[in-house]
Short mmCIF file of C-alpha atoms in Angstrom, two decimals:
data_model
loop_
_atom_site.label_atom_id
_atom_site.label_comp_id
_atom_site.label_asym_id
_atom_site.label_seq_id
_atom_site.Cartn_x
_atom_site.Cartn_y
_atom_site.Cartn_z
CA MET A 111 -0.20 -4.02 -4.67
CA LYS A 112 -1.87 -6.18 -7.28
CA GLU A 113 -5.40 -7.40 -6.62
CA ASP A 114 -4.51 -11.03 -7.17
CA GLN A 115 -2.03 -10.98 -4.33
CA TRP A 116 -4.90 -10.63 -1.83
CA GLN A 117 -6.37 -13.96 -0.81
CA TRP A 118 -9.49 -13.28 1.13
CA GLN A 119 -10.44 -16.84 2.02
CA GLU A 120 -9.37 -20.43 1.69
CA PRO A 121 -11.00 -22.25 -1.24
CA GLY A 122 -14.30 -23.91 -0.47
CA THR A 123 -15.10 -21.83 2.63
CA ALA A 124 -18.49 -20.19 2.57
CA TRP A 125 -18.55 -16.44 3.05
CA LYS A 126 -22.18 -15.99 4.03
CA GLY A 127 -22.63 -18.77 6.58
CA VAL A 128 -22.18 -19.00 10.32
CA CYS A 129 -18.51 -18.78 11.16
CA THR A 130 -15.91 -17.03 13.35
CA TYR A 131 -13.22 -14.86 11.80
CA HIS A 132 -9.96 -13.28 12.86
CA VAL A 133 -9.50 -9.87 11.29
CA THR A 134 -6.27 -7.84 11.33
CA LEU A 135 -5.95 -4.26 10.14
CA THR A 136 -2.42 -2.80 9.94
CA VAL A 137 -0.90 0.63 9.41
CA PRO A 138 1.54 -0.30 6.55
CA SER A 139 4.16 2.24 7.62
CA ARG A 140 4.08 0.76 11.19
CA GLN A 141 3.80 4.23 12.66
CA PRO A 142 2.19 4.07 16.12
CA LEU A 143 -0.79 6.09 15.04
CA LEU A 144 -3.44 4.13 16.93
CA GLY A 145 -2.04 4.23 20.42
CA THR A 146 0.94 4.21 22.78
CA LEU A 147 2.24 1.19 24.60
CA VAL A 148 2.48 1.78 28.34
CA ILE A 149 4.46 -0.65 30.56
CA PRO A 150 3.97 0.17 34.26
CA GLN A 151 7.03 -0.58 36.36
CA ASN A 152 8.56 -2.36 33.34
CA ASP A 153 6.20 -5.31 34.01
CA PRO A 154 4.95 -6.82 30.68
CA SER A 155 1.97 -8.42 32.39
CA GLN A 156 0.62 -4.93 33.16
CA ALA A 157 1.19 -3.54 29.66
CA ARG A 158 -1.67 -1.66 28.03
CA VAL A 159 -2.22 0.50 24.98
CA GLU A 160 -3.49 4.03 25.45
CA ARG A 161 -5.49 4.95 22.32
CA THR A 162 -5.07 7.99 20.21
CA ALA A 163 -8.09 9.75 18.75
CA LEU A 164 -7.54 7.81 15.54
CA GLY A 165 -7.41 4.56 17.52
CA ASN A 166 -10.66 5.36 19.26
CA ALA A 167 -12.28 6.17 15.92
CA VAL A 168 -11.10 2.82 14.43
CA ILE A 169 -12.72 0.97 17.34
CA ASP A 170 -15.91 3.02 17.01
CA GLU A 171 -16.07 1.93 13.36
CA LEU A 172 -16.21 -1.68 14.52
CA TYR A 173 -19.41 -0.99 16.46
CA VAL A 174 -20.81 0.91 13.53
CA MET A 175 -20.25 -2.22 11.45
CA CYS A 176 -22.15 -4.31 14.01
CA LYS A 177 -24.98 -1.80 14.08
CA HIS A 178 -25.39 -2.14 10.31
CA TYR A 179 -25.10 -5.98 10.45
CA PRO A 180 -26.99 -7.35 13.48
CA ALA A 181 -25.84 -10.90 12.67
CA ILE A 182 -22.28 -9.95 13.58
CA ARG A 183 -20.93 -10.14 17.10
CA ILE A 184 -17.50 -8.94 18.30
CA TYR A 185 -15.99 -11.71 20.48
CA GLN A 186 -12.76 -9.86 21.24
CA PHE A 187 -10.54 -7.10 19.96
CA CYS A 188 -7.18 -5.61 20.78
CA LEU A 189 -5.93 -2.30 19.48
CA MET A 190 -2.15 -2.06 19.19
CA PRO A 191 -0.12 1.03 18.34
CA ASP A 192 0.10 0.09 14.68
CA HIS A 193 -2.55 -2.58 14.11
CA LEU A 194 -5.91 -3.94 15.23
CA HIS A 195 -6.89 -7.54 15.97
CA ALA A 196 -10.57 -8.43 16.09
CA ILE A 197 -12.40 -11.75 16.43
CA ILE A 198 -15.93 -11.52 15.04
CA ARG A 199 -18.75 -14.05 14.88
CA VAL A 200 -21.38 -14.35 12.13
CA THR A 201 -24.34 -15.74 14.02
CA LYS A 202 -26.65 -16.46 11.08
CA VAL A 203 -26.57 -16.56 7.31
CA MET A 204 -26.38 -13.13 5.86
CA ASP A 205 -27.52 -11.77 2.50
CA THR A 206 -24.06 -10.27 1.96
CA SER A 207 -20.66 -11.94 2.46
CA ILE A 208 -18.39 -11.27 5.38
CA ARG A 209 -15.82 -10.31 2.84
CA SER A 210 -18.01 -7.43 1.70
CA VAL A 211 -18.72 -6.44 5.25
CA ILE A 212 -15.05 -6.25 6.15
CA ARG A 213 -14.27 -4.41 2.96
CA GLY A 214 -16.92 -1.88 3.92
CA TYR A 215 -15.33 -1.52 7.35
CA TRP A 216 -11.94 -1.04 5.69
CA GLN A 217 -13.32 1.70 3.45
CA GLY A 218 -14.77 3.47 6.46
CA VAL A 219 -11.42 3.30 8.31
CA LYS A 220 -9.64 4.62 5.23
CA LYS A 221 -11.87 7.72 5.42
CA LEU A 222 -10.80 8.13 9.06
CA GLY A 223 -7.18 7.83 7.93
CA ARG A 224 -7.64 10.52 5.28
CA ALA A 225 -9.23 12.79 7.86
CA TYR A 226 -6.24 12.13 10.11
CA THR A 227 -3.77 13.15 7.45
CA LEU A 228 -5.69 16.35 6.93
CA ALA A 229 -5.69 17.04 10.62
CA VAL A 230 -1.96 16.44 10.92
CA SER A 231 -1.18 18.53 7.85
CA THR A 232 -3.31 21.36 9.27
CA GLU A 233 -1.51 21.13 12.62
CA ALA A 234 1.86 21.03 10.84
CA SER A 235 1.08 24.17 8.75
CA THR A 236 -0.17 26.11 11.78
CA SER A 237 3.00 25.14 13.62
CA ALA A 238 5.09 26.56 10.76
CA PHE A 239 6.63 23.23 9.79
CA PRO A 240 8.51 23.38 6.47
CA SER A 241 7.14 21.43 3.50
CA GLU A 242 10.28 19.29 3.64
CA LEU A 243 10.78 17.92 7.10
CA SER A 244 14.01 18.85 8.84
CA THR A 245 15.81 16.66 11.33
CA SER A 246 13.92 18.38 14.16
CA ALA A 247 10.76 16.65 12.94
CA VAL A 248 12.41 13.26 13.14
CA SER A 249 12.41 11.07 16.20
CA PRO A 250 16.10 10.58 17.27
CA GLU A 251 15.40 7.06 18.54
CA SER A 252 13.88 5.64 15.36
CA SER A 253 14.74 8.24 12.64
CA THR A 254 11.10 8.07 11.52
CA LEU A 255 8.55 10.80 11.30
CA ALA A 256 7.45 11.90 14.78
CA PHE A 257 3.65 12.28 14.65
CA PRO A 258 1.52 13.60 17.52
CA SER A 259 0.70 10.81 19.95
CA GLU A 260 -2.81 12.22 20.41
CA LEU A 261 -4.98 14.43 18.26
CA SER A 262 -6.43 17.32 20.24
CA THR A 263 -9.97 18.49 19.54
CA SER A 264 -8.60 21.71 18.02
CA ALA A 265 -6.38 19.72 15.60
CA VAL A 266 -9.23 17.46 14.37
CA PRO A 267 -11.85 18.72 11.96
CA PRO A 268 -15.42 18.34 13.21
CA GLU A 269 -16.13 15.84 10.44
CA PHE A 270 -13.39 13.56 11.79
CA ASN A 271 -14.95 13.49 15.30
CA SER A 272 -18.27 12.53 13.81
CA GLY A 273 -16.73 9.57 11.94
CA THR A 274 -17.28 10.92 8.42
CA THR A 275 -14.98 12.26 5.72
CA PRO A 276 -14.30 16.01 5.78
CA GLN A 277 -16.18 17.76 3.00
CA ARG A 278 -13.16 19.40 1.46
CA LYS A 279 -11.86 19.52 -2.03
CA THR A 280 -8.22 19.62 -1.00
CA THR A 281 -6.88 16.06 -0.58
CA ALA A 282 -4.34 14.98 2.05
CA GLU A 283 -1.81 14.37 -0.71
CA GLU A 284 -2.18 17.96 -1.92
CA SER A 285 -1.44 19.31 1.53
CA GLY A 286 2.22 18.44 1.16
CA TRP A 287 2.46 16.76 4.59
CA ALA A 288 0.38 13.61 4.17
CA PHE A 289 1.24 10.00 4.48
CA PRO A 290 -0.67 6.86 3.56
CA ILE A 291 -2.79 5.17 6.18
CA PHE A 292 -4.65 1.84 5.84
CA THR A 293 -3.68 1.27 2.23
CA GLU A 294 -3.67 -2.48 2.79
CA ARG A 295 -6.87 -4.43 3.09
CA PRO A 296 -7.56 -6.18 6.36
CA PHE A 297 -6.39 -9.78 6.67
CA ILE A 298 -9.32 -12.11 7.35
CA ARG A 299 -9.10 -15.79 8.31
CA PRO A 300 -11.86 -18.19 9.23
CA LEU A 301 -11.42 -20.04 12.59
CA SER A 302 -12.92 -23.45 11.90
CA ARG A 303 -10.59 -26.00 13.39
CA CYS A 304 -11.15 -27.46 16.85
CA GLY A 305 -9.43 -25.27 19.49
CA GLN A 306 -8.51 -22.59 17.04
CA LEU A 307 -10.88 -19.96 18.49
CA HIS A 308 -9.53 -20.46 22.04
CA THR A 309 -5.93 -20.22 20.76
CA MET A 310 -6.63 -17.06 18.76
CA MET A 311 -8.49 -15.34 21.61
CA HIS A 312 -5.49 -15.99 23.87
CA TYR A 313 -3.16 -14.64 21.20
CA VAL A 314 -5.18 -11.47 20.75
CA ARG A 315 -5.47 -10.94 24.53
CA MET A 316 -1.72 -11.34 25.03
CA ASN A 317 -0.65 -8.90 22.33
CA PRO A 318 0.23 -5.98 24.59
CA GLN A 319 2.25 -8.24 26.89
CA ARG A 320 4.15 -9.72 23.93
CA LEU A 321 5.01 -6.34 22.56
CA ALA A 322 6.12 -5.14 25.97
CA THR A 323 8.32 -8.14 26.37
CA LYS A 324 9.92 -7.50 22.96
CA ARG A 325 10.49 -3.84 23.85
CA LEU A 326 12.18 -4.72 27.18
CA MET A 327 14.29 -7.54 25.71
CA PRO A 328 14.85 -6.70 22.06
CA GLY A 329 17.98 -8.77 21.63
CA PHE A 330 16.17 -12.10 21.77
CA PHE A 331 13.55 -11.08 19.24
CA ARG A 332 15.58 -9.27 16.65
CA VAL A 333 16.06 -11.23 13.36
CA GLN A 334 19.77 -11.76 12.77
CA LYS A 335 20.94 -12.76 9.30
CA GLY A 336 23.88 -14.67 7.96
CA ILE A 337 24.79 -16.80 11.02
CA VAL A 338 27.26 -19.31 9.58
CA ILE A 339 27.34 -22.79 11.15
CA GLY A 340 29.43 -25.40 9.31
CA ASP A 341 28.79 -25.01 5.64
CA ARG A 342 25.40 -23.33 5.97
CA SER A 343 24.14 -19.84 6.60
CA PHE A 344 21.09 -19.21 8.70
CA ASP A 345 18.77 -16.43 9.81
CA CYS A 346 17.85 -16.64 13.41
CA VAL A 347 15.76 -15.37 16.29
CA GLY A 348 16.58 -16.03 19.93
CA ASN A 349 19.61 -16.49 22.04
CA VAL A 350 22.67 -16.97 19.82
CA ALA A 351 24.73 -17.83 22.92
CA LEU A 352 23.19 -21.27 22.62
CA LEU A 353 25.64 -21.90 19.79
CA HIS A 354 28.42 -22.03 22.39
CA VAL A 355 27.44 -24.75 24.81
CA GLU A 356 29.51 -27.91 25.34
CA SER A 357 27.35 -30.66 23.83
CA TYR A 358 24.51 -31.05 21.27
CA ASP A 359 22.28 -33.87 20.19
CA VAL A 360 19.32 -34.29 17.86
CA VAL A 361 15.69 -35.13 18.41
CA HIS A 362 14.53 -37.20 15.40
CA VAL A 363 11.79 -39.80 15.94
CA ARG A 364 11.90 -42.42 13.21
CA SER A 365 8.68 -43.36 11.42
CA ALA A 366 9.47 -47.06 11.94
CA TRP A 367 9.30 -46.56 15.73
CA VAL A 368 5.95 -44.77 15.46
CA LYS A 369 4.52 -47.58 13.27
CA ALA A 370 5.73 -50.18 15.71
CA ALA A 371 4.09 -48.27 18.56
CA GLU A 372 0.84 -48.21 16.64
CA HIS A 373 0.96 -52.03 16.56
CA GLY A 374 1.65 -52.28 20.27
CA ASP A 375 5.47 -52.24 20.44
CA THR A 376 5.95 -48.89 22.24
CA GLN A 377 9.24 -49.65 24.04
CA THR A 378 11.66 -48.38 21.42
CA LEU A 379 9.75 -45.14 20.92
CA ARG A 380 9.36 -44.52 24.63
CA ASP A 381 13.01 -45.26 25.35
CA TYR A 382 14.16 -42.84 22.66
CA MET A 383 11.90 -40.01 23.72
CA ASN A 384 12.89 -40.47 27.35
CA SER A 385 16.59 -40.49 26.38
CA ARG A 386 16.24 -37.00 24.81
CA VAL A 387 14.83 -35.54 27.97
CA LEU A 388 17.38 -37.33 30.22
CA LYS A 389 20.25 -35.94 28.07
CA ALA A 390 18.73 -32.45 28.28
CA ARG A 391 18.63 -32.79 32.06
CA LYS A 392 22.38 -33.47 31.96
CA GLY A 393 23.07 -30.26 29.99
CA VAL A 394 23.06 -31.56 26.41
CA LEU A 395 21.33 -29.09 24.11
CA MET A 396 18.67 -30.63 21.87
CA VAL A 397 18.49 -29.65 18.20
CA SER A 398 15.49 -30.47 15.98
CA PRO A 399 12.77 -29.10 13.67
CA PHE A 400 10.31 -30.85 16.08
CA ILE A 401 7.99 -31.85 13.30
CA SER A 402 6.21 -35.10 14.36
CA PRO A 403 3.75 -35.19 17.23
CA GLN A 404 6.24 -37.26 19.24
CA GLU A 405 9.01 -34.70 18.69
CA LYS A 406 6.60 -31.92 19.69
CA GLN A 407 5.94 -33.81 22.95
CA VAL A 408 9.69 -33.82 23.67
CA MET A 409 9.82 -30.08 22.95
CA GLN A 410 6.91 -29.43 25.35
CA VAL A 411 8.79 -31.27 28.13
CA LEU A 412 11.90 -29.22 27.35
CA ILE A 413 9.86 -26.05 27.64
CA SER A 414 8.11 -27.10 30.81
CA GLU A 415 11.37 -28.16 32.47
CA LEU A 416 13.11 -24.95 31.32
CA HIS A 417 15.77 -26.69 29.21
CA PRO A 418 17.31 -24.70 26.30
CA PHE A 419 17.07 -26.03 22.77
CA ILE A 420 17.52 -25.10 19.10
CA LEU A 421 14.51 -25.21 16.77
CA LEU A 422 14.98 -25.47 12.99
CA ALA A 423 12.12 -23.64 11.20
CA ASP A 424 10.70 -24.54 7.77
CA ASN A 425 10.02 -20.92 6.78
CA GLY A 426 12.04 -17.70 7.23
CA PHE A 427 11.25 -14.69 9.34
CA ARG A 428 8.82 -11.98 8.16
CA ASP A 429 9.07 -8.45 9.31
CA TYR A 430 8.07 -8.08 12.97
CA TYR A 431 8.23 -11.80 13.51
CA LYS A 432 7.65 -13.16 16.99
CA PRO A 433 7.36 -16.75 18.23
CA SER A 434 3.95 -17.87 19.42
CA ASP A 435 2.57 -19.10 22.72
CA ALA A 436 5.02 -21.07 24.93
CA LEU A 437 7.89 -20.55 22.50
CA PHE A 438 7.57 -16.80 23.01
CA ASP A 439 8.12 -17.06 26.78
CA ALA A 440 11.03 -19.46 26.33
CA CYS A 441 12.57 -17.07 23.79
CA ALA A 442 12.19 -14.17 26.14
CA ALA A 443 13.98 -16.15 28.82
CA GLY A 444 16.86 -16.90 26.45
CA ARG A 445 16.21 -20.64 26.29
CA VAL A 446 15.46 -20.90 22.55
CA LEU A 447 17.29 -20.26 19.31
CA ILE A 448 15.22 -20.55 16.11
CA LEU A 449 17.22 -21.09 12.95
CA CYS A 450 16.10 -21.12 9.34
CA PRO A 451 18.25 -21.59 6.21
CA TRP A 452 15.57 -20.18 3.87
CA PRO A 453 14.08 -16.70 3.34
CA TYR A 454 10.50 -15.99 4.31
CA ASP A 455 7.92 -17.24 1.77
CA ALA A 456 4.53 -15.59 2.25
CA SER A 457 2.79 -18.18 0.05
CA LYS A 458 3.97 -21.16 2.03
CA ARG A 459 1.24 -22.82 4.12
CA HIS A 460 2.41 -26.34 4.82
CA ILE A 461 5.75 -28.04 5.32
CA SER A 462 6.67 -30.50 2.53
CA ARG A 463 8.14 -33.96 2.84
CA ALA A 464 11.34 -32.71 1.23
CA ASP A 465 11.61 -29.88 3.76
CA CYS A 466 11.18 -32.40 6.62
CA VAL A 467 13.99 -34.53 5.33
CA ASN A 468 16.26 -31.50 4.76
CA LEU A 469 15.61 -30.04 8.22
CA ASN A 470 16.32 -33.35 9.97
CA ASN A 471 19.53 -33.72 7.99
CA MET A 472 20.49 -30.16 8.91
CA ALA A 473 19.93 -30.93 12.56
CA GLU A 474 22.32 -33.85 12.29
CA GLU A 475 24.94 -31.70 10.49
CA LEU A 476 24.60 -28.87 13.08
CA CYS A 477 25.20 -31.26 15.99
CA ILE A 478 28.26 -32.76 14.30
CA ALA A 479 29.72 -29.39 13.39
CA MET A 480 29.14 -27.80 16.80
CA ASN A 481 30.33 -30.79 18.73
CA ASP A 482 33.52 -30.80 16.66
CA ILE A 483 34.07 -27.12 17.49
CA HIS A 484 33.56 -27.57 21.19
#
């Protein structure tokens, strides 16, 4: 991965000042090396992650970081099977930047990963595994390498348990049974907007429950590609059965109504917004990108009253995509279908005016096409 592809911070944001940050560290291969998701009685609200030895070591490294930098406080963290979320607070101006601090943490975790590969390769060789893995070493459910869920003390070198790199000349790659761990730098984002910290802490806290919900109901969270509606092809996440209801209508608040409301004439805007909810209550399925604040208000009413709807997204679906917050719960219940006509663009941060116009036009086209079919 080229160095210039890593954007550590938004322009103009100070690295050494007082601020709160969200840090994410991921196992690129998405192997569940850090823990195992446990769902008691198939209840997502009780889901928890039981850590592996490597997962415990990754958490311990967080506290080592805080010991070296007393200005840093850990507000919250959540270890998942293949990634770590942490919210940290810089309480006073530091001599070094938070970027350097997190990079140092990453380097320490990489050493733990290399020690893990050595431990696994040692365990593999003592178990008489062949250098080329046979199908017996592959998980039948996922056809991916089946690593030990927990490293026993006998399988871990003493140096790994102490949190340092084993003093060996033989590298993990030379062992013939190694795999890369923590090759990607942690993602770090400042939390500076009002309410952003509260939202992110809720997101981090709910991670095990979200993953459990996805595991129990995978159909509603799997990205499906090439769904043709009218003359367009979409990728989608959610309940595709919502493409087969009897009636559809759009939610598109006109800017002229908003301007009139700002000058005291609120009747037209209120009547339109109310009409969308009243139609939904009669079984009409609403379709919209829900861009403007007024459209978002309509969507919140649809969610709270448990009405299904179709959301047009301005960006495609990355790997392991999941809707956020209230949309997630509505998606799990089968009340939402999210459509996007474009592939995922990692560099996209904000929706453009042209995208807004295109998405609203698509909503109109979808309603016409699906009403004609039904």
